[in-house]
CSV table of C-alpha atoms in Angstrom, one decimal:
chain,number,residue,atom,x,y,z
A,1,LYS,CA,76.5,149.3,-27.1
A,2,GLN,CA,76.2,152.8,-25.8
A,3,GLU,CA,76.3,153.1,-22.0
A,4,VAL,CA,75.7,156.3,-20.1
A,5,THR,CA,76.7,156.8,-16.5
A,6,GLN,CA,76.4,159.8,-14.1
A,7,ILE,CA,78.6,160.3,-11.1
A,8,PRO,CA,77.9,161.1,-8.4
A,9,ALA,CA,74.5,159.4,-7.9
A,10,ALA,CA,73.6,162.0,-5.2
A,11,LEU,CA,75.1,165.4,-4.2
A,12,SER,CA,74.3,167.7,-1.4
A,13,VAL,CA,75.7,171.3,-1.4
A,14,PRO,CA,75.1,174.5,0.6
A,15,GLU,CA,73.2,177.3,-1.2
A,16,GLY,CA,75.4,179.6,-3.3
A,17,GLU,CA,78.0,177.0,-4.3
A,18,ASN,CA,79.0,176.4,-7.9
A,19,LEU,CA,78.8,172.8,-8.8
A,20,VAL,CA,79.5,170.3,-11.6
A,21,LEU,CA,77.5,167.3,-12.6
A,22,ASN,CA,79.1,164.7,-14.8
A,23,CYS,CA,77.8,162.5,-17.6
A,24,SER,CA,80.0,159.8,-19.3
A,25,PHE,CA,79.3,157.8,-22.4
A,26,THR,CA,81.1,154.9,-23.9
A,27,ASP,CA,80.6,155.5,-27.7
A,28,SER,CA,81.8,158.8,-28.9
A,29,ALA,CA,79.8,158.6,-32.1
A,30,ILE,CA,76.9,160.6,-30.8
A,31,TYR,CA,74.5,162.9,-32.6
A,32,ASN,CA,73.7,165.1,-29.6
A,33,LEU,CA,73.4,165.2,-25.8
A,34,GLN,CA,70.5,166.6,-23.8
A,35,TRP,CA,70.4,167.6,-20.1
A,36,PHE,CA,67.1,167.3,-18.2
A,37,ARG,CA,65.9,168.0,-14.7
A,38,GLN,CA,63.2,166.0,-13.0
A,39,ASP,CA,61.4,167.0,-9.9
A,40,PRO,CA,60.0,164.2,-7.7
A,41,GLY,CA,57.0,162.5,-9.2
A,42,LYS,CA,57.1,164.8,-12.3
A,43,GLY,CA,58.1,164.6,-15.9
A,44,LEU,CA,61.4,165.7,-17.4
A,45,THR,CA,62.2,169.3,-18.2
A,46,SER,CA,64.7,170.0,-21.0
A,47,LEU,CA,67.6,172.2,-19.9
A,48,LEU,CA,70.1,172.2,-22.6
A,49,LEU,CA,70.8,170.4,-25.9
A,50,ILE,CA,74.3,170.2,-27.3
A,51,GLN,CA,74.9,169.0,-30.9
A,52,SER,CA,77.9,166.8,-31.6
A,53,SER,CA,79.6,169.7,-33.4
A,54,GLN,CA,79.3,172.0,-30.4
A,55,ARG,CA,81.5,172.3,-27.4
A,56,GLU,CA,79.1,174.0,-25.0
A,57,GLN,CA,75.7,175.6,-24.5
A,58,THR,CA,74.6,178.1,-21.9
A,59,SER,CA,71.3,179.1,-20.4
A,60,GLY,CA,71.2,181.5,-17.5
A,61,ARG,CA,73.1,179.9,-14.6
A,62,LEU,CA,73.6,176.7,-16.5
A,63,ASN,CA,76.5,175.8,-18.8
A,64,ALA,CA,76.9,172.4,-20.4
A,65,SER,CA,80.0,171.2,-22.1
A,66,LEU,CA,80.7,168.3,-24.4
A,67,ASP,CA,84.0,166.5,-25.1
A,68,LYS,CA,83.2,163.6,-27.5
A,69,SER,CA,86.7,162.3,-27.6
A,70,SER,CA,86.8,161.6,-23.9
A,71,GLY,CA,83.1,160.6,-23.8
A,72,ARG,CA,82.1,163.3,-21.3
A,73,SER,CA,79.7,166.0,-20.7
A,74,THR,CA,79.5,168.3,-17.7
A,75,LEU,CA,76.6,170.5,-16.4
A,76,TYR,CA,77.9,173.5,-14.5
A,77,ILE,CA,75.4,175.2,-12.2
A,78,ALA,CA,76.5,178.6,-10.9
A,79,ALA,CA,75.4,180.1,-7.6
A,80,SER,CA,73.1,177.1,-6.7
A,81,GLN,CA,69.7,177.8,-5.1
A,82,PRO,CA,67.3,175.5,-3.1
A,83,GLY,CA,65.0,175.6,-6.2
A,84,ASP,CA,67.7,173.7,-8.1
A,85,SER,CA,67.1,170.7,-6.0
A,86,ALA,CA,66.0,167.9,-8.4
A,87,THR,CA,67.4,164.9,-10.3
A,88,TYR,CA,69.5,165.8,-13.3
A,89,LEU,CA,69.6,163.4,-16.2
A,90,CYS,CA,71.7,163.4,-19.3
A,91,ALA,CA,70.6,161.6,-22.5
A,92,VAL,CA,72.7,160.7,-25.5
A,93,ARG,CA,71.2,160.3,-28.9
A,94,ARG,CA,73.0,158.0,-31.3
A,95,GLY,CA,71.7,159.4,-34.6
A,96,THR,CA,68.7,160.5,-36.6
A,97,SER,CA,68.1,157.3,-38.5
A,98,TYR,CA,66.9,155.6,-35.4
A,99,ASP,CA,65.5,157.9,-32.9
A,100,LYS,CA,66.8,156.2,-29.8
A,101,VAL,CA,68.0,158.1,-26.8
A,102,ILE,CA,70.1,156.5,-24.0
A,103,PHE,CA,69.4,158.0,-20.6
A,104,GLY,CA,71.8,158.1,-17.7
A,105,PRO,CA,70.6,157.1,-14.3
A,106,GLY,CA,70.7,160.7,-13.0
A,107,THR,CA,72.3,162.7,-10.2
A,108,SER,CA,70.0,163.7,-7.3
A,109,LEU,CA,71.0,167.2,-6.2
A,110,SER,CA,70.0,168.7,-2.9
A,111,VAL,CA,70.8,172.4,-2.3
A,112,ILE,CA,70.7,173.2,1.4
A,113,PRO,CA,69.5,176.7,2.4
B,1,ASP,CA,56.1,176.9,-25.4
B,2,VAL,CA,55.8,173.2,-26.3
B,3,LYS,CA,53.2,171.5,-24.3
B,4,VAL,CA,52.8,167.8,-23.9
B,5,THR,CA,49.9,166.6,-21.8
B,6,GLN,CA,49.0,163.2,-20.5
B,7,SER,CA,45.4,162.2,-19.7
B,8,SER,CA,46.0,161.2,-16.1
B,9,ARG,CA,48.6,161.9,-13.4
B,10,TYR,CA,47.6,158.9,-11.3
B,11,LEU,CA,45.8,155.7,-12.4
B,12,VAL,CA,44.9,152.5,-10.4
B,13,LYS,CA,43.8,149.5,-12.4
B,14,ARG,CA,43.3,145.8,-11.7
B,15,THR,CA,45.2,142.9,-13.2
B,16,GLY,CA,43.7,141.9,-16.6
B,17,GLU,CA,42.1,145.3,-17.3
B,18,LYS,CA,42.7,147.0,-20.6
B,19,VAL,CA,44.4,150.4,-20.0
B,20,PHE,CA,44.7,153.4,-22.2
B,21,LEU,CA,47.2,156.1,-21.6
B,22,GLU,CA,46.8,159.2,-23.8
B,23,CYS,CA,49.3,161.8,-24.8
B,24,VAL,CA,48.7,165.0,-26.7
B,25,GLN,CA,51.2,167.6,-28.0
B,26,ASP,CA,50.3,171.0,-29.3
B,27,MET,CA,53.4,171.9,-31.4
B,28,ASP,CA,52.8,169.9,-34.6
B,29,HIS,CA,55.7,167.6,-33.7
B,30,GLU,CA,56.5,164.7,-36.0
B,31,ASN,CA,57.8,162.3,-33.5
B,32,MET,CA,56.2,161.0,-30.3
B,33,PHE,CA,57.5,158.5,-27.7
B,34,TRP,CA,56.4,156.4,-24.7
B,35,TYR,CA,58.9,155.6,-21.9
B,36,ARG,CA,58.5,153.9,-18.6
B,37,GLN,CA,60.7,154.9,-15.6
B,38,ASP,CA,61.5,152.5,-12.8
B,39,PRO,CA,63.8,152.9,-9.8
B,40,GLY,CA,67.2,151.5,-10.6
B,41,LEU,CA,66.3,150.9,-14.3
B,42,GLY,CA,66.0,154.5,-15.5
B,43,LEU,CA,64.0,155.4,-18.5
B,44,ARG,CA,63.3,152.8,-21.1
B,45,LEU,CA,61.7,153.3,-24.5
B,46,ILE,CA,58.5,151.3,-25.1
B,47,TYR,CA,57.4,152.6,-28.5
B,48,PHE,CA,57.8,155.6,-30.7
B,49,SER,CA,56.2,157.0,-33.8
B,50,TYR,CA,57.7,159.0,-36.7
B,51,ASP,CA,54.4,160.0,-38.2
B,52,VAL,CA,50.6,159.3,-38.2
B,53,LYS,CA,49.8,155.6,-38.3
B,54,MET,CA,53.5,154.7,-38.0
B,55,LYS,CA,55.0,153.0,-35.0
B,56,GLU,CA,58.3,151.4,-34.1
B,57,LYS,CA,59.2,149.2,-31.2
B,58,GLY,CA,61.6,150.4,-28.6
B,59,ASP,CA,63.5,148.4,-26.0
B,60,ILE,CA,60.6,146.9,-24.1
B,61,PRO,CA,57.5,146.7,-26.3
B,62,GLU,CA,56.2,143.4,-24.8
B,63,GLY,CA,52.8,143.7,-23.3
B,64,TYR,CA,52.1,147.1,-24.9
B,65,SER,CA,50.7,148.4,-28.1
B,66,VAL,CA,50.3,152.0,-29.4
B,67,SER,CA,48.0,154.0,-31.7
B,68,ARG,CA,48.6,157.2,-33.6
B,69,GLU,CA,45.6,158.1,-35.6
B,70,LYS,CA,46.2,161.9,-35.4
B,71,LYS,CA,49.5,163.7,-35.5
B,72,GLU,CA,49.0,165.3,-32.1
B,73,ARG,CA,47.9,162.2,-30.2
B,74,PHE,CA,49.8,159.1,-29.2
B,75,SER,CA,48.1,156.4,-27.1
B,76,LEU,CA,49.8,153.6,-25.2
B,77,ILE,CA,47.6,150.5,-24.6
B,78,LEU,CA,48.1,147.8,-22.1
B,79,GLU,CA,46.0,145.0,-23.5
B,80,SER,CA,45.9,143.1,-20.2
B,81,ALA,CA,47.5,144.9,-17.4
B,82,SER,CA,49.8,143.0,-15.1
B,83,THR,CA,51.4,144.0,-11.8
B,84,ASN,CA,54.9,144.3,-13.4
B,85,GLN,CA,53.5,147.1,-15.5
B,86,THR,CA,53.2,149.3,-12.4
B,87,SER,CA,55.4,152.2,-13.2
B,88,MET,CA,55.7,155.9,-14.1
B,89,TYR,CA,54.9,156.3,-17.8
B,90,LEU,CA,56.3,159.3,-19.6
B,91,CYS,CA,55.3,160.6,-23.0
B,92,ALA,CA,57.6,162.8,-25.1
B,93,SER,CA,57.6,164.5,-28.5
B,94,SER,CA,60.2,166.1,-30.8
B,95,LEU,CA,59.9,168.2,-33.9
B,96,TRP,CA,61.9,165.9,-36.1
B,97,ARG,CA,64.4,163.1,-35.7
B,98,GLY,CA,67.4,164.3,-33.7
B,99,HIS,CA,65.6,167.3,-32.3
B,100,GLU,CA,65.3,167.8,-28.6
B,101,GLN,CA,62.6,165.9,-26.8
B,102,PHE,CA,59.9,167.5,-24.7
B,103,PHE,CA,58.2,165.5,-22.0
B,104,GLY,CA,54.8,165.4,-20.4
B,105,PRO,CA,54.2,165.4,-16.7
B,106,GLY,CA,53.9,161.6,-16.4
B,107,THR,CA,51.3,159.1,-15.4
B,108,ARG,CA,51.9,157.0,-12.3
B,109,LEU,CA,50.1,153.7,-13.0
B,110,THR,CA,49.5,151.1,-10.3
B,111,VAL,CA,48.2,147.7,-11.2
B,112,LEU,CA,46.7,145.7,-8.3
């Protein structure tokens, strides 16, 4: 059974720091992995999607990497800003035949001005 | 941009009431999903649909039903609301199986 964990559960950093959020999964047979952000009381906003054949994806100050063999993905945020404060979730998709996504519990990020 | 909308941001209902949560997407996506999100439990899949009039159970379908009469609209129905169904409900859609999911803003439902 696929399990997805995210460490740390919460992170507080000063503005301007580069930071890394971690996502681990137990079954390396994944189809793709997606990173989301969620602001308090809101829905999820898609940040990056990495297919199983890819090693990384970049969007602006965000870079996500995927290492299937070790069961890990990292989300790198460069030059953090207070507006980056949110909960970040990763979600692992097992395949296309059964469209089921396993979500991690999230990392709550606070960027201090 | 993909847009997924949900009929209500906040909803308060009484135990035993029938509750309808509506979700609409405007990008002609094939797949639509209903999740609930609870503290400490994360997001859990209730139902999903691959196509019009098709539905599949997710992890926690008990107490819920769904309807997809049109491609753009996916409704979640609580036949007889109970207090343990108090939660944040999130709708999502994706273009095809395996494609990235796009979420709506969520409906916070309170059942008294």
